[in-house]
CSV table of C-alpha atoms in Angstrom, one decimal:
chain,number,residue,atom,x,y,z
A,1,MET,CA,29.4,-57.1,-29.7
A,2,GLY,CA,27.0,-54.5,-29.1
A,3,GLN,CA,27.3,-51.1,-30.5
A,4,GLU,CA,27.2,-48.2,-27.7
A,5,VAL,CA,24.7,-45.4,-27.7
A,6,VAL,CA,25.9,-42.4,-27.7
A,7,GLU,CA,23.6,-39.7,-26.8
A,8,VAL,CA,24.2,-36.3,-28.5
A,9,ARG,CA,22.9,-32.9,-27.3
A,10,THR,CA,22.7,-30.9,-29.6
A,11,ASP,CA,23.2,-26.6,-29.8
A,12,ALA,CA,19.7,-26.0,-30.8
A,13,ALA,CA,18.6,-28.3,-27.5
A,14,ARG,CA,20.1,-25.1,-25.4
A,15,VAL,CA,19.0,-22.0,-24.6
A,16,GLN,CA,20.1,-19.1,-25.6
A,17,ARG,CA,21.0,-15.2,-23.6
A,18,ALA,CA,18.5,-13.3,-25.8
A,19,GLU,CA,15.5,-16.0,-24.7
A,20,VAL,CA,16.0,-15.4,-21.2
A,21,GLU,CA,16.6,-11.9,-21.6
A,22,ASP,CA,13.1,-11.7,-23.3
A,23,LEU,CA,11.8,-13.4,-20.3
A,24,LEU,CA,13.0,-11.6,-17.9
A,25,TYR,CA,12.6,-8.2,-19.6
A,26,LEU,CA,8.5,-9.3,-19.9
A,27,GLU,CA,7.9,-10.3,-16.6
A,28,ALA,CA,9.9,-6.7,-16.1
A,29,GLN,CA,7.5,-4.8,-18.2
A,30,LEU,CA,4.3,-7.0,-16.5
A,31,LEU,CA,5.5,-5.5,-13.3
A,32,ASP,CA,5.5,-1.9,-14.5
A,33,GLU,CA,2.5,-2.2,-16.1
A,34,TRP,CA,0.7,-3.5,-13.0
A,35,ARG,CA,-0.4,-7.0,-15.0
A,36,LEU,CA,0.3,-9.1,-12.1
A,37,ASP,CA,-2.7,-11.9,-13.2
A,38,GLU,CA,-0.4,-12.4,-16.8
A,39,TRP,CA,2.9,-11.7,-14.7
A,40,MET,CA,1.7,-15.0,-12.9
A,41,GLU,CA,1.6,-16.9,-16.2
A,42,LEU,CA,5.5,-16.7,-16.3
A,43,TYR,CA,5.6,-19.0,-13.4
A,44,THR,CA,5.3,-22.9,-12.9
A,45,ASP,CA,3.2,-24.4,-10.2
A,46,ASP,CA,5.7,-25.3,-8.1
A,47,ALA,CA,7.4,-21.6,-8.0
A,48,GLN,CA,9.3,-20.0,-5.3
A,49,TYR,CA,10.1,-16.4,-4.5
A,50,ILE,CA,12.2,-15.3,-2.1
A,51,ILE,CA,13.2,-12.3,-0.7
A,52,PRO,CA,16.5,-12.9,2.1
A,53,ALA,CA,16.9,-10.5,4.9
A,54,ASN,CA,19.7,-7.8,4.4
A,55,ASP,CA,21.6,-9.0,6.8
A,56,LEU,CA,21.7,-13.0,5.6
A,57,PRO,CA,21.8,-12.9,1.7
A,58,ASP,CA,21.9,-17.0,1.1
A,59,PRO,CA,19.1,-18.4,4.3
A,60,ALA,CA,17.7,-21.1,4.6
A,61,PRO,CA,13.9,-20.4,4.2
A,62,ASP,CA,12.7,-22.6,6.4
A,63,ARG,CA,15.1,-22.0,9.0
A,64,ASP,CA,16.0,-18.3,8.8
A,65,LEU,CA,14.4,-14.8,8.3
A,66,VAL,CA,13.5,-14.0,5.2
A,67,LEU,CA,11.8,-11.0,4.1
A,68,VAL,CA,9.3,-13.0,1.8
A,69,ASN,CA,9.2,-16.5,1.2
A,70,ASP,CA,6.2,-17.6,-1.1
A,71,ASN,CA,5.3,-20.5,-3.0
A,72,LYS,CA,2.7,-20.4,-5.9
A,73,ALA,CA,-0.3,-20.0,-3.6
A,74,ARG,CA,1.2,-17.2,-1.6
A,75,LEU,CA,2.4,-15.2,-4.9
A,76,LEU,CA,-1.4,-15.8,-6.0
A,77,ALA,CA,-2.2,-14.5,-2.6
A,78,ARG,CA,0.3,-11.3,-3.1
A,79,VAL,CA,-0.9,-10.5,-6.4
A,80,GLN,CA,-4.9,-10.6,-5.1
A,81,ARG,CA,-4.3,-8.3,-2.1
A,82,LEU,CA,-1.9,-6.0,-4.9
A,83,ASN,CA,-4.8,-5.7,-7.3
A,84,SER,CA,-7.2,-4.8,-4.1
A,85,ARG,CA,-8.1,-1.6,-2.7
A,86,LYS,CA,-6.7,-3.3,0.4
A,87,ALA,CA,-3.2,-3.0,-0.4
A,88,HIS,CA,-2.8,0.4,1.4
A,89,ARG,CA,0.5,1.2,0.7
A,90,GLU,CA,-0.2,0.3,-3.2
A,91,TYR,CA,-3.6,1.5,-3.6
A,92,PRO,CA,-3.2,3.3,-5.6
A,93,HIS,CA,-0.6,1.5,-7.6
A,94,ALA,CA,3.1,2.9,-7.6
A,95,ALA,CA,4.8,3.8,-10.7
A,96,THR,CA,7.9,1.2,-10.8
A,97,ARG,CA,10.2,1.0,-13.4
A,98,HIS,CA,12.4,-2.7,-13.1
A,99,GLN,CA,15.4,-2.7,-15.0
A,100,VAL,CA,17.5,-5.4,-15.3
A,101,SER,CA,21.0,-6.0,-16.4
A,102,ASN,CA,23.8,-8.6,-16.9
A,103,VAL,CA,21.8,-11.1,-17.6
A,104,ARG,CA,24.2,-14.5,-17.4
A,105,ILE,CA,23.3,-18.1,-18.1
A,106,LEU,CA,25.2,-20.2,-15.3
A,107,ASP,CA,24.7,-23.6,-16.2
A,108,GLN,CA,21.9,-25.6,-18.0
A,109,SER,CA,22.8,-29.3,-17.7
A,110,GLY,CA,20.4,-30.6,-15.8
A,111,GLY,CA,16.6,-30.3,-16.2
A,112,GLU,CA,16.4,-26.6,-15.3
A,113,ILE,CA,18.3,-23.4,-16.0
A,114,ALA,CA,20.0,-21.4,-13.4
A,115,VAL,CA,20.4,-17.6,-14.4
A,116,SER,CA,21.6,-14.6,-12.4
A,117,ALA,CA,20.9,-10.7,-13.5
A,118,TYR,CA,21.3,-7.5,-11.7
A,119,PHE,CA,18.3,-5.6,-11.0
A,120,THR,CA,17.7,-1.8,-9.8
A,121,VAL,CA,13.9,-1.1,-9.0
A,122,TRP,CA,12.8,2.6,-9.0
A,123,ARG,CA,9.7,2.8,-7.5
A,124,PHE,CA,7.9,5.9,-7.1
A,125,ARG,CA,4.4,7.3,-5.1
A,126,ASN,CA,3.3,10.2,-3.3
A,127,GLY,CA,5.8,12.5,-4.4
A,128,ARG,CA,8.8,10.1,-3.1
A,129,ASP,CA,11.2,7.6,-5.2
A,130,ASP,CA,12.7,4.5,-3.4
A,131,HIS,CA,15.0,2.3,-5.0
A,132,TYR,CA,16.0,-1.3,-4.7
A,133,VAL,CA,19.3,-2.2,-6.2
A,134,GLY,CA,20.4,-6.4,-6.0
A,135,ARG,CA,21.0,-9.2,-7.9
A,136,TYR,CA,18.1,-12.0,-9.2
A,137,ASP,CA,18.9,-15.6,-9.1
A,138,TYR,CA,16.6,-17.9,-11.8
A,139,ARG,CA,15.9,-21.6,-11.9
A,140,LEU,CA,14.0,-21.2,-15.3
A,141,ARG,CA,12.4,-24.6,-17.2
A,142,ARG,CA,10.6,-25.2,-20.2
A,143,ALA,CA,6.9,-25.7,-20.1
A,144,ASP,CA,4.7,-25.6,-22.9
A,145,ASN,CA,6.9,-24.6,-25.3
A,146,ALA,CA,8.2,-21.6,-23.4
A,147,LEU,CA,10.5,-20.8,-20.5
A,148,ARG,CA,8.9,-20.2,-17.5
A,149,ILE,CA,10.5,-19.3,-13.6
A,150,SER,CA,10.3,-22.2,-11.3
A,151,TYR,CA,12.9,-20.3,-8.8
A,152,LYS,CA,13.4,-16.4,-8.3
A,153,ARG,CA,15.5,-14.6,-5.5
A,154,ALA,CA,15.7,-10.8,-5.4
A,155,VAL,CA,18.9,-10.8,-3.4
A,156,MET,CA,19.1,-6.5,-2.1
A,157,ASP,CA,22.9,-4.8,-1.7
A,158,MET,CA,21.4,-2.3,0.1
A,159,THR,CA,22.7,-3.4,4.1
A,160,VAL,CA,19.1,-1.2,5.0
A,161,LEU,CA,15.9,-0.9,3.4
A,162,ARG,CA,15.9,2.8,4.4
A,163,PRO,CA,14.4,5.3,3.1
A,164,ALA,CA,11.6,2.8,1.3
A,165,GLY,CA,11.9,1.2,4.7
A,166,ALA,CA,9.4,-2.0,3.8
A,167,VAL,CA,9.0,-4.3,0.4
A,168,SER,CA,5.7,-3.4,-0.9
A,169,ILE,CA,6.1,-4.2,-4.7
A,170,ILE,CA,7.3,-7.5,-6.5
A,171,LEU,CA,11.0,-6.9,-7.2
């Protein structure tokens, strides 16, 4: 008679909400301080960043219209442009405040951790203030002993992009 092998998963292997919140708050801080090169380090090499169109919050990005559908290479190009004088809508840089709340771990049974959070992003530039409100959907994974973002989707609650008219910052 052989012995049955039982895999025991301890709570120590599970990610706690405080660790997830620390990552999301760090991401917000880096974006607000325009430390975009450091912000990029929070993402895995196979990362995806999506902002769906306002009228289709759950698109298939390869088939449906989305406002942003970036892989890591496109994110790097976006960061380079935003760091240069070529980003006319963001040079000089707008002041932003990314507020993250209602952070919830939805699933961590596989290799990635599914997380949702609410956001409000304020953008101040040239005497105007614009705001973006919605929900973040994240997939996180551990890499180099730290949590990294492998997927981020920013689903906006607004039905139109007025008064901002565009998304020229990283939500």
